[in-house]
Tab-separated table of C-alpha atoms in Angstrom:
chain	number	residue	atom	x	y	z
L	21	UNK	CA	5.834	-3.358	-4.671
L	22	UNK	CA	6.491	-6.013	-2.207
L	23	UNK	CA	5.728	-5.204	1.931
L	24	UNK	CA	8.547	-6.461	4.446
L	25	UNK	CA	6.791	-8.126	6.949
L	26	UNK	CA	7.462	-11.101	9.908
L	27	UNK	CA	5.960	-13.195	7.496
L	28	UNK	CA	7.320	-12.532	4.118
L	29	UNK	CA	10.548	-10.585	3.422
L	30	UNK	CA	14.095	-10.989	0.905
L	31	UNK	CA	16.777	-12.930	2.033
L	32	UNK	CA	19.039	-10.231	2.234
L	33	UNK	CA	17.125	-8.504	4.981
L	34	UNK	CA	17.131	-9.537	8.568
L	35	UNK	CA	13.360	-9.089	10.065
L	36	UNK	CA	12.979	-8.939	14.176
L	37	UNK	CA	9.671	-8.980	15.730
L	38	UNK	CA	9.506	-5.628	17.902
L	39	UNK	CA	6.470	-6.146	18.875
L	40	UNK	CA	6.993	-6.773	22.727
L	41	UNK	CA	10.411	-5.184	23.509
L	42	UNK	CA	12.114	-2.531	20.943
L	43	UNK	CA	15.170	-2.184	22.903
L	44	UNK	CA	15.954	-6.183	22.877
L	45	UNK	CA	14.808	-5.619	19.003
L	46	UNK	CA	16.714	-3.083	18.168
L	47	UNK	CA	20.230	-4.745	19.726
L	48	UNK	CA	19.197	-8.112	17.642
L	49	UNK	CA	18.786	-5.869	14.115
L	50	UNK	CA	22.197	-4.216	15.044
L	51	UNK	CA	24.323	-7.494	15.583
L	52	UNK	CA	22.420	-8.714	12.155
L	53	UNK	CA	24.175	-6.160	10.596
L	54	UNK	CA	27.000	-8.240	11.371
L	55	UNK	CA	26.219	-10.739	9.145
L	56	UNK	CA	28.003	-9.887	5.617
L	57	UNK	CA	24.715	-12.097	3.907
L	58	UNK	CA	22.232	-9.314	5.458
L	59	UNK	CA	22.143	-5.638	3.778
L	60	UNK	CA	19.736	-4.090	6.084
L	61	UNK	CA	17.578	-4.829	9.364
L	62	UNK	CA	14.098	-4.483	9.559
L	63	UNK	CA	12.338	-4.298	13.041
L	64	UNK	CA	8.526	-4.486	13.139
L	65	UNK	CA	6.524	-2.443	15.395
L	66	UNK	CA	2.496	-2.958	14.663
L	67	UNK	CA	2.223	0.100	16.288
L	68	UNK	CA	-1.550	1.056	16.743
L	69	UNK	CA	-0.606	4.663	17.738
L	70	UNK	CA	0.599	5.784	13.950
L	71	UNK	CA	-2.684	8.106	12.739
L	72	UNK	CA	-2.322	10.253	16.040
L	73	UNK	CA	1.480	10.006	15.940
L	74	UNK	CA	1.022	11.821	12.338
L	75	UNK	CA	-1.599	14.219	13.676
L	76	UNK	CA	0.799	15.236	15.918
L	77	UNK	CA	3.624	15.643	13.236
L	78	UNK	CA	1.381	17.484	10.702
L	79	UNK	CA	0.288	19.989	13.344
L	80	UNK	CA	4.152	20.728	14.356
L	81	UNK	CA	5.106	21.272	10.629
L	82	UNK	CA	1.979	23.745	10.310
L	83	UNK	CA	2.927	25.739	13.412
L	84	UNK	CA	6.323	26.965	11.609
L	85	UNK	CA	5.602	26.481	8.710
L	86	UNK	CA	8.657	23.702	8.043
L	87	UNK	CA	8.760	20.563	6.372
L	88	UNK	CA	12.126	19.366	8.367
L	89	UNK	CA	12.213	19.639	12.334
L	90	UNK	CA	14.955	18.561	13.902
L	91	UNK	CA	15.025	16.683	17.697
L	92	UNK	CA	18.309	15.478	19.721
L	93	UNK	CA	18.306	13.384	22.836
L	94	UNK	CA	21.143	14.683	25.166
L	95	UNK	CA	20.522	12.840	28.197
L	96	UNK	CA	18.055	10.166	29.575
L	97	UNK	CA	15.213	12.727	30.573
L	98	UNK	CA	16.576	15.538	28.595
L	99	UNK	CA	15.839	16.559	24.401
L	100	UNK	CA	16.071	19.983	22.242
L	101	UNK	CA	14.732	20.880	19.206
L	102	UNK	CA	17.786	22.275	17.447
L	103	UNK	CA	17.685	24.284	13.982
L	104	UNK	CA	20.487	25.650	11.523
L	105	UNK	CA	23.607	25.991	13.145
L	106	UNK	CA	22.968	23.766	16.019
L	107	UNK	CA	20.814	26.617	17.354
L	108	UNK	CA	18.714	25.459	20.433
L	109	UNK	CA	14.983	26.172	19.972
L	110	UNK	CA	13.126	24.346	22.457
L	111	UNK	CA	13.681	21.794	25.133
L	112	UNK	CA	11.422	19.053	26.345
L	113	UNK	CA	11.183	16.100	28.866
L	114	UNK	CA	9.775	12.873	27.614
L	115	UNK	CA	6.403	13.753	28.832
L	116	UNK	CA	6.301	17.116	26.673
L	117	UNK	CA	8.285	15.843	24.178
L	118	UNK	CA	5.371	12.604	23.814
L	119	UNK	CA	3.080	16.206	23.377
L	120	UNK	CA	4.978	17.883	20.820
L	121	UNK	CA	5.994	14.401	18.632
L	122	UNK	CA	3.700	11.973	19.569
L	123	UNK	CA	4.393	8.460	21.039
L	124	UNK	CA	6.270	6.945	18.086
L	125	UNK	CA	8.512	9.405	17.181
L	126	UNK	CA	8.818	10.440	20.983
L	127	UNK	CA	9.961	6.507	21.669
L	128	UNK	CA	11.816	6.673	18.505
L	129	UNK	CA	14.186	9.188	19.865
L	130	UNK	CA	14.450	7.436	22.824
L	131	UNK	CA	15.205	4.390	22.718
L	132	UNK	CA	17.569	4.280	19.364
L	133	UNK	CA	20.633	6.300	20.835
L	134	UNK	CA	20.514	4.052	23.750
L	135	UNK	CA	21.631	1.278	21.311
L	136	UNK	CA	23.246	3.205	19.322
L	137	UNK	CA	25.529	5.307	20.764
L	138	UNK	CA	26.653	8.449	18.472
L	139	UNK	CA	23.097	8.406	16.878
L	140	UNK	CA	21.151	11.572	19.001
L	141	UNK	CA	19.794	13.716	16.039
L	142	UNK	CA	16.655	12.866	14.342
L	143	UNK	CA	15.306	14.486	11.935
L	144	UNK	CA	11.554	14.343	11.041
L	145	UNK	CA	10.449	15.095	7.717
L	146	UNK	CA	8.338	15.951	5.193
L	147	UNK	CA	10.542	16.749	2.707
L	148	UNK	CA	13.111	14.077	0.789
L	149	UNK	CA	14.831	16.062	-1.707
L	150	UNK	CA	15.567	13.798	-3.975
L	151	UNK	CA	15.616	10.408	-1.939
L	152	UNK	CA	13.876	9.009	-4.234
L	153	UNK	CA	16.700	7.680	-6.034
L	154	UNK	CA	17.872	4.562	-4.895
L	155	UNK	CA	21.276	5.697	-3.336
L	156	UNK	CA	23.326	5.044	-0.549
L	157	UNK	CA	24.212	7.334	2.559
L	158	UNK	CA	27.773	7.991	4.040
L	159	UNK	CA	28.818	8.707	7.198
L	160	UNK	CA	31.887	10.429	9.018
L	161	UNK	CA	31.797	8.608	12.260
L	162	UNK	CA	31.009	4.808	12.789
L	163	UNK	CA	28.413	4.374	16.288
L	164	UNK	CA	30.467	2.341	18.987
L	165	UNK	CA	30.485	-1.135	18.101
L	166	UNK	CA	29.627	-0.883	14.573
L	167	UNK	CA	32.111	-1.406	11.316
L	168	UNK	CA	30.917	1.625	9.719
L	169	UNK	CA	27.642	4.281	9.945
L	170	UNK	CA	24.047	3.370	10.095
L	171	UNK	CA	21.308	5.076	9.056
L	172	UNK	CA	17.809	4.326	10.885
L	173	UNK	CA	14.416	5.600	9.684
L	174	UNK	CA	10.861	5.110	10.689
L	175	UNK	CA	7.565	6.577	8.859
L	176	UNK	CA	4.250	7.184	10.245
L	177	UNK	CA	2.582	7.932	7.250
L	178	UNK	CA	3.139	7.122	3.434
L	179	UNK	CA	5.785	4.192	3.359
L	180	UNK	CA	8.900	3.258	4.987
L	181	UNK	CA	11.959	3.042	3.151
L	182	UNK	CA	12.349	1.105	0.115
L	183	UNK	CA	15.377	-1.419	0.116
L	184	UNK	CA	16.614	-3.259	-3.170
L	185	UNK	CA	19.373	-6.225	-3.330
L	186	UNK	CA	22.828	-5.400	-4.292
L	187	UNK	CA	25.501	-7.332	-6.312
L	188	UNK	CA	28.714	-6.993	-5.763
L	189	UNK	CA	29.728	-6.350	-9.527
L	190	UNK	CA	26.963	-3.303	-9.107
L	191	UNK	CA	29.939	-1.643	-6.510
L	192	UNK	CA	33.358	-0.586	-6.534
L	193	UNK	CA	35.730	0.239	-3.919
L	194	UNK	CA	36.904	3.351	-4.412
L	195	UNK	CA	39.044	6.503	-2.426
L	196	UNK	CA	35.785	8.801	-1.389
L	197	UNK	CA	37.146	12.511	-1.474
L	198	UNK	CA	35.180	13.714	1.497
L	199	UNK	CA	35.680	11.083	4.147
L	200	UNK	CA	38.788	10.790	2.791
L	201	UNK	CA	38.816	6.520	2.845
L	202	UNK	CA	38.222	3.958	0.340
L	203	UNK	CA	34.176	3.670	0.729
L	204	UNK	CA	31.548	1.419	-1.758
L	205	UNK	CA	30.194	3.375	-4.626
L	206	UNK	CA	27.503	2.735	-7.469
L	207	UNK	CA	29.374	1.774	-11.023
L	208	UNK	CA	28.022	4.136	-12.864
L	209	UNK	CA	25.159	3.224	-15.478
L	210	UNK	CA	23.614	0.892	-12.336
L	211	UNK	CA	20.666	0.065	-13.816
L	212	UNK	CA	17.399	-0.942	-10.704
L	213	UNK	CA	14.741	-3.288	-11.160
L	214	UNK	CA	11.597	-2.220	-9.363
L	215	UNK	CA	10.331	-5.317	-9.227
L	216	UNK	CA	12.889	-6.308	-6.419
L	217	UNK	CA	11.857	-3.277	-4.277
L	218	UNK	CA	10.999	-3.689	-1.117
L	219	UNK	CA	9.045	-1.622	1.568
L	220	UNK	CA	8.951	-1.124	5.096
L	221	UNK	CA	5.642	-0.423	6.579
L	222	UNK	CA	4.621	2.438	8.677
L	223	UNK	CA	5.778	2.369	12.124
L	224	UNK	CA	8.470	-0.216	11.591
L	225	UNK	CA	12.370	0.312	11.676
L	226	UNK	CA	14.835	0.300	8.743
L	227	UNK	CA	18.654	-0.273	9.801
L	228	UNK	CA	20.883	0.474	6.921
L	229	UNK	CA	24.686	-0.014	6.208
L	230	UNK	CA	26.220	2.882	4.691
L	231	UNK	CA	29.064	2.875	2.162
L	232	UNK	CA	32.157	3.069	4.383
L	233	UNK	CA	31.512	-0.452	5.893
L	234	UNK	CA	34.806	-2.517	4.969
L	235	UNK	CA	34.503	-4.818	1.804
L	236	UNK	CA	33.059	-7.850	3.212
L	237	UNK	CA	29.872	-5.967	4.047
L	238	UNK	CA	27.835	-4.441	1.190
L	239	UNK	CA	25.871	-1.221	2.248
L	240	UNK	CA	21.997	-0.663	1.890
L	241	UNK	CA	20.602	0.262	-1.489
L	242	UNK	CA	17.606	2.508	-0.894
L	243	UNK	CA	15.020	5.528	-1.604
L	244	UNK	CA	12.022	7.374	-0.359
L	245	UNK	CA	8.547	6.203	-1.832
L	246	UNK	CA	7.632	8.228	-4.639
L	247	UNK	CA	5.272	10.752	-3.492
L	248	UNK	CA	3.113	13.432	-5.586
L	249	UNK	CA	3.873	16.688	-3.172
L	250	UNK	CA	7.310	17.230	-2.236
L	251	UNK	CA	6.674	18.842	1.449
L	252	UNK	CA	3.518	17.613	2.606
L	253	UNK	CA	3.309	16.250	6.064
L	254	UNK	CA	-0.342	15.180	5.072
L	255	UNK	CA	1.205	13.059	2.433
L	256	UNK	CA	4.298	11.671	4.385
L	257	UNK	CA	6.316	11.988	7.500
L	258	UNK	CA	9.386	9.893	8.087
L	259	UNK	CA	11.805	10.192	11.066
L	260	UNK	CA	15.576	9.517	10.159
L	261	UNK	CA	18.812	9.429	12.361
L	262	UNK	CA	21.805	9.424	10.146
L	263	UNK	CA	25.362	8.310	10.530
């Protein structure tokens, strides 16, 4: 499998060098979702902080013995840990939250609501269900600015998120029950060639278009990496705010 890099990378993704200002990045990877020719935005981080970023993560996970913790961001200085039902289970500044996360999920959470508003849960996991099917996600509520939902996700450990091209004859436009719109869906007997998958690397951020988006803009084809234990942080941790 291919790696998305600043170097080498498909034409239908956009790549932006994050490297010396994520916020700046971040806006640029938004507006290229703009562009109808570009099916997901890829921002690239280098971080050198990832193996104690997953320490950190792996210890969290073995203190409750979860594979899916849950952070929001309600105001600049201000984040919870929230769990089923929106119940509130701890509360952190950035400096405790940098403790109990580490630095790249810590400036994960940080800095991504700020450009896109609406987008204040992450969730970071260990656990993909059954991501691993290339699918696409749907979401209720477009962030401000945006023609339909986005879903960002960044791993520490174990592989970003694998993109593949779309054609348009692989969609339809059809009425989607639940959101209760017209939204793109797979034809059914979609067939995926692994050979055009493509990964993001560790520490680097995946924008993705989900399926509401109107018809001149496909949505992001994608999947987890496959992974041999469903549930272990030692394997793979990946941070995900969804639309």
């Amino acid at each position: 499998m291919q790696q998305i890099s600043l170097q080498r990378y498909p034409d239908y993704v956009a790549v932006i060098d994050g490297r010396y200002g994520l916020s700046a990045a971040l806006q640029a990877a938004k507006e290229a979702l703009f562009n109808p020719d570009c099916q997901c935005a890829v921002v690239v981080r280098a971080s050198p902080t990832l193996v104690a970023s997953h320490a950190q993560a792996v210890a969290a996970f073995r203190a409750t013995g979860k594979a899916i913790h849950a952070y929001a961001r309600l105001q600049d200085d201000r984040f919870v840990q929230v769990g089923m039902g929106r119940t509130l289970l701890a509360e952190f500044n950035r400096e405790s939250l940098l403790e109990s996360v580490g630095s790249d999920f810590a400036q994960f959470l940080t800095i991504v609501p700020d450009v896109f508003p609406g987008l204040r849960q992450m969730e970071m996991r260990a656990h993909d269900y059954q991501n691993v099917q290339p699918h696409l996600d749907f979401g209720r509520i477009a962030p401000a600015g945006l023609l339909g939902g986005v879903t960002v996700t960044m791993a520490v450990k174990g592989g970003g998120t694998v993109v593949t091209p779309l054609q348009r004859d692989q969609l339809l436009r059809a009425w989607h029950e639940d959101l209760e719109q017209v939204t793109w869906q797979l034809r059914s007997g979609l067939t995926i060639d692994p050979a055009q998958d493509w990964a993001v690397a560790d520490g680097d951020i995946c924008l993705m278009r989900s399926s509401e988006w109107p018809e001149s803009h496909l949505p992001t084809l994608h999947r987890s990496p496959a992974r041999s234990q469903q549930g272990q942080a030692a394997e793979r941790v990946v941070a995900v705010f969804l639309p």
